[in-house]
Short mmCIF file of C-alpha atoms in Angstrom, two decimals:
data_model
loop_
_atom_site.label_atom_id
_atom_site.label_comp_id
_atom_site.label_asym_id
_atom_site.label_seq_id
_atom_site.Cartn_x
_atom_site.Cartn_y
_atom_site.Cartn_z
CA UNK A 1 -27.02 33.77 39.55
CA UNK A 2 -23.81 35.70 39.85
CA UNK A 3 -21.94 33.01 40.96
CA UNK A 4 -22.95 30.83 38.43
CA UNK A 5 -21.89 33.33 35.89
CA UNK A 6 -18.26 33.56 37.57
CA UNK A 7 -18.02 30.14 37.40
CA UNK A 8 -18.54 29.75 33.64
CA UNK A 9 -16.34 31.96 33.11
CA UNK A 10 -13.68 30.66 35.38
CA UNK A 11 -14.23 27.35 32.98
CA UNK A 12 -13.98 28.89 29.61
CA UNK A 13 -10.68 30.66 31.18
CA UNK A 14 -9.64 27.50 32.40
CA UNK A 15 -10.15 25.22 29.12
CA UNK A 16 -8.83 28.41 26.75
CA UNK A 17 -5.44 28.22 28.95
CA UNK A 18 -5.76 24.48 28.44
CA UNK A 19 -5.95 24.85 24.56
CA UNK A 20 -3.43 27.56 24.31
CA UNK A 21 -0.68 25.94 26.10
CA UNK A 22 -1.19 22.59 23.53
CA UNK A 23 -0.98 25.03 20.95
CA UNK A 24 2.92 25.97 21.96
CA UNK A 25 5.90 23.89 19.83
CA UNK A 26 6.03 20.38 19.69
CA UNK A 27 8.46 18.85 21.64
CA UNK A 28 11.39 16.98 19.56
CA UNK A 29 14.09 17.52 21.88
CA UNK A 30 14.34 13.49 23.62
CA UNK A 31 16.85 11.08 23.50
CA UNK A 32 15.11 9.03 21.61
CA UNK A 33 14.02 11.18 18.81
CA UNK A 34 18.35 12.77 18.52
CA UNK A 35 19.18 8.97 18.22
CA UNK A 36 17.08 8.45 15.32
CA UNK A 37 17.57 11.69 13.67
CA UNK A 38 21.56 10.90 14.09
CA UNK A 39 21.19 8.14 11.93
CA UNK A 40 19.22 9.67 9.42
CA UNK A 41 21.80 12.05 9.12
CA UNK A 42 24.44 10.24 8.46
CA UNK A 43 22.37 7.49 6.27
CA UNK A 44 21.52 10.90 3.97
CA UNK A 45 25.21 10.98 2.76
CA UNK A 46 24.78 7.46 1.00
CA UNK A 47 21.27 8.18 0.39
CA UNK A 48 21.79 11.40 -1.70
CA UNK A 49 24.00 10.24 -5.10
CA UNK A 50 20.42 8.05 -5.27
CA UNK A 51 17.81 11.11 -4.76
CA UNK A 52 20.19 12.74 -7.24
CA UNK A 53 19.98 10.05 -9.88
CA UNK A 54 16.11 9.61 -9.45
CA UNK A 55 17.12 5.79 -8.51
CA UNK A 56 15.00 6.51 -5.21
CA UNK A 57 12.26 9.23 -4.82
CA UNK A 58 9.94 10.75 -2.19
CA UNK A 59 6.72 8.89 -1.18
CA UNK A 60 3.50 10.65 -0.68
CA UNK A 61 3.13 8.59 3.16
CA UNK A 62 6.34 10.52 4.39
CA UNK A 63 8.61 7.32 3.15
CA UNK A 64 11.22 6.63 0.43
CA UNK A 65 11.15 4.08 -2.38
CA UNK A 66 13.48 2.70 -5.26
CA UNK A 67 11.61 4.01 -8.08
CA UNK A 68 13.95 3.28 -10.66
CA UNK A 69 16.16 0.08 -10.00
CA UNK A 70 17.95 0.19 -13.33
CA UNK A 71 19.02 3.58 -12.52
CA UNK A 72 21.41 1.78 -10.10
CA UNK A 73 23.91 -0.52 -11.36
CA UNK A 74 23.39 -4.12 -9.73
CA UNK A 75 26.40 -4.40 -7.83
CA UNK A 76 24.89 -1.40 -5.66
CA UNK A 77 21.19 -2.70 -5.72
CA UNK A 78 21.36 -4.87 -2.58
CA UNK A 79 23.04 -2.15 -0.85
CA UNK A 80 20.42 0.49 -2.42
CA UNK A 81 17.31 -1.84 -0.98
CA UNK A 82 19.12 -2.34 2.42
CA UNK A 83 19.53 1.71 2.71
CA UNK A 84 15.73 2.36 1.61
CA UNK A 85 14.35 -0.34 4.39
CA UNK A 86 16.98 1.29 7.13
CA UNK A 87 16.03 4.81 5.97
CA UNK A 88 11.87 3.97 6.36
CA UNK A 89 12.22 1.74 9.64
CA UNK A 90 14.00 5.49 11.01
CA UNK A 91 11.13 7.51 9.59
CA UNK A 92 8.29 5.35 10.98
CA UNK A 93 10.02 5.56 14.75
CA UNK A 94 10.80 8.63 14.73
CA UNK A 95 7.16 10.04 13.94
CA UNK A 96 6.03 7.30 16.65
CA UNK A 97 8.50 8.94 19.13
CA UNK A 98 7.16 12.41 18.40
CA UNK A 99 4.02 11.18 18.44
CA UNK A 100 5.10 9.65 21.97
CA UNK A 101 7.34 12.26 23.26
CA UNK A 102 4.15 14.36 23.12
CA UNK A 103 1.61 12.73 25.02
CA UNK A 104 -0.41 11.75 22.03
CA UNK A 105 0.51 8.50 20.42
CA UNK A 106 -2.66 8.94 18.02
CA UNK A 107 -1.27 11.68 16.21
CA UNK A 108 1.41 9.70 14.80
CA UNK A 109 -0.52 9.29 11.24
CA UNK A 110 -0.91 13.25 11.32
CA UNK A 111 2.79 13.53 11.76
CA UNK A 112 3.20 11.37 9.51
CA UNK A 113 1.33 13.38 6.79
CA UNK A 114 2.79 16.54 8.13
CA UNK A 115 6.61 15.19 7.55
CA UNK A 116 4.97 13.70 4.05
CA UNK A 117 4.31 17.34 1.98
CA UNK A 118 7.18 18.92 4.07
CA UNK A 119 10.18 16.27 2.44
CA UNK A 120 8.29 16.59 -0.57
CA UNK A 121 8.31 20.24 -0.72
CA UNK A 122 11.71 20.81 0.62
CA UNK A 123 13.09 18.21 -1.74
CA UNK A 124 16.21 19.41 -4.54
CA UNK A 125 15.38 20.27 -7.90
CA UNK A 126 15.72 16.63 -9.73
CA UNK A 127 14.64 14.62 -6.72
CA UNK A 128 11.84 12.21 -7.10
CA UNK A 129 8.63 12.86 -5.46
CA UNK A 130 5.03 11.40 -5.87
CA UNK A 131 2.29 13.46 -6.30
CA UNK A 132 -0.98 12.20 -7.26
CA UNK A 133 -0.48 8.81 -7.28
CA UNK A 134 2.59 9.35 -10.09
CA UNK A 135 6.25 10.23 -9.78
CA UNK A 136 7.05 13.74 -10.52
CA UNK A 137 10.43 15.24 -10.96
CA UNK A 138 11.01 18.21 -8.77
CA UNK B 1 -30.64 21.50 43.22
CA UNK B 2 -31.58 22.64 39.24
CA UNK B 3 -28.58 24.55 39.66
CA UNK B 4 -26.29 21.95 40.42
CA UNK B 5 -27.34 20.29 37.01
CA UNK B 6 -26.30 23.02 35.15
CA UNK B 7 -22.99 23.34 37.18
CA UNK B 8 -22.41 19.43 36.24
CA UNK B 9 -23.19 19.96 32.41
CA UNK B 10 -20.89 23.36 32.52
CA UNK B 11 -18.33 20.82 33.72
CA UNK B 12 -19.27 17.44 31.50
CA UNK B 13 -19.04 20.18 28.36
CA UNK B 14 -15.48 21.81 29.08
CA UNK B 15 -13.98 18.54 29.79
CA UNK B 16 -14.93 17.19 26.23
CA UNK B 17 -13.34 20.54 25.10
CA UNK B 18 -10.08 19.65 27.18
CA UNK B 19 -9.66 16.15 26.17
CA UNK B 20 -10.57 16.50 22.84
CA UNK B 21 -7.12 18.78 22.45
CA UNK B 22 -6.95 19.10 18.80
CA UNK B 23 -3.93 18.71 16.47
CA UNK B 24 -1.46 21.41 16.28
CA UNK B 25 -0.46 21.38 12.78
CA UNK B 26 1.80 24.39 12.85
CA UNK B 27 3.65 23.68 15.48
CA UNK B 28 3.89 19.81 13.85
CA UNK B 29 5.44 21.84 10.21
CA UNK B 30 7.43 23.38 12.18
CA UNK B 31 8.77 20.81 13.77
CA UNK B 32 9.12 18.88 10.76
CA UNK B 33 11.24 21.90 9.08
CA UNK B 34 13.73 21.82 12.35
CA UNK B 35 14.14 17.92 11.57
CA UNK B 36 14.39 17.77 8.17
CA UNK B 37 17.21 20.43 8.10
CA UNK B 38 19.46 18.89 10.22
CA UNK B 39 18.78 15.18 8.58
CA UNK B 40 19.35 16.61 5.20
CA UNK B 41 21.79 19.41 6.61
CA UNK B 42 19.84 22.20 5.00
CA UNK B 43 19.63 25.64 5.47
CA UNK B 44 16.45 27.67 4.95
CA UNK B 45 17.62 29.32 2.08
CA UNK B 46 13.77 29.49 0.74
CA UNK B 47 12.29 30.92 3.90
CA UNK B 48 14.20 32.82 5.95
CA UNK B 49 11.56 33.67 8.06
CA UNK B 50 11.72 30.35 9.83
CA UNK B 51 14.84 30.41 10.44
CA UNK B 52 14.94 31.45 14.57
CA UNK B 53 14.79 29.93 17.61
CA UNK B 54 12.33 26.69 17.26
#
């Protein structure tokens, strides 16, 4: 009976180590995911005169959108829709890579939804976001 | 030989808990903050806190 009681709790050790070490940071340090993050950054310079003018907003699925297409004169409209599908093909990798890059491909949608209310909260005062189903001006 | 039974479900039950490794949400916020700071070349002027090594 002894035994047996050593060996359960050799297994709740065991599976507590097991939980605590996939508690620790995710990892977001890979080639793949600085690649995609480089291109984000430099995309934002273009990007921002838009998020300033409310021409493109915040999504509630961790995306961008042109919200307001006449806020953007239509010279720069092509250019405005090419940024916006760049700028969401980059998001969608890159929370497949992290996703990926930590052993757990399913979590994608939860990363996802984490990056969602984190852009949106950390957005600048005038920027676009939706809340609720509606746009809301930070 | 009941013993062994027991052993077995001991060892059927902590493998569900292993597999089954649930989402770190924290860690994913956090890793969100890192990311969305250097894509929109922010500084944590709002929380200060975060601002260390990861």
């Amino acid at each position: 009976m002894n035994a047996m009681i050593k060996y359960f709790v050799a297994i709740v050790a065991l599976t507590a180590a097991l939980n605590v070490s996939a508690a620790a940071d995710l990892e977001v340090n890979t080639p793949g995911i600085n690649a995609i993050k480089q291109s984000m950054q430099t995309r934002h310079a273009q990007l921002a005169p838009y998020y300033d003018s409310g021409a493109v907003g915040l999504t509630a699925d961790g995306m961008i959108a042109l919200r307001d297409a006449g806020a953007v004169p239509l010279a720069q409209r092509q250019a405005v829709n090419a940024l916006v599908a760049a700028e969401n093909g980059d998001r969608s990798a890159l929370y497949a890579e992290i996703a990926k890059a930590n052993g757990h491909p399913e979590w994608q949608a939860e990363i996802r939804s984490t990056f969602a209310q984190r852009w949106i909260q950390r957005a600048q005062p005038k920027w676009w976001v939706q809340s609720g189903g509606g746009w809301k001006q930070k | 030989m009941n013993r062994i039974w027991i052993a077995f479900a001991g060892l059927a039950l902590s493998a569900c808990v292993t597999i089954n490794i649930y989402f770190p949400a924290a860690a994913a916020e956090k890793a969100a903050d890192k990311i969305i700071d250097e894509v929109w070349q922010t500084q944590q002027t709002d929380k200060p806190a975060a601002k260390e090594a990861k």
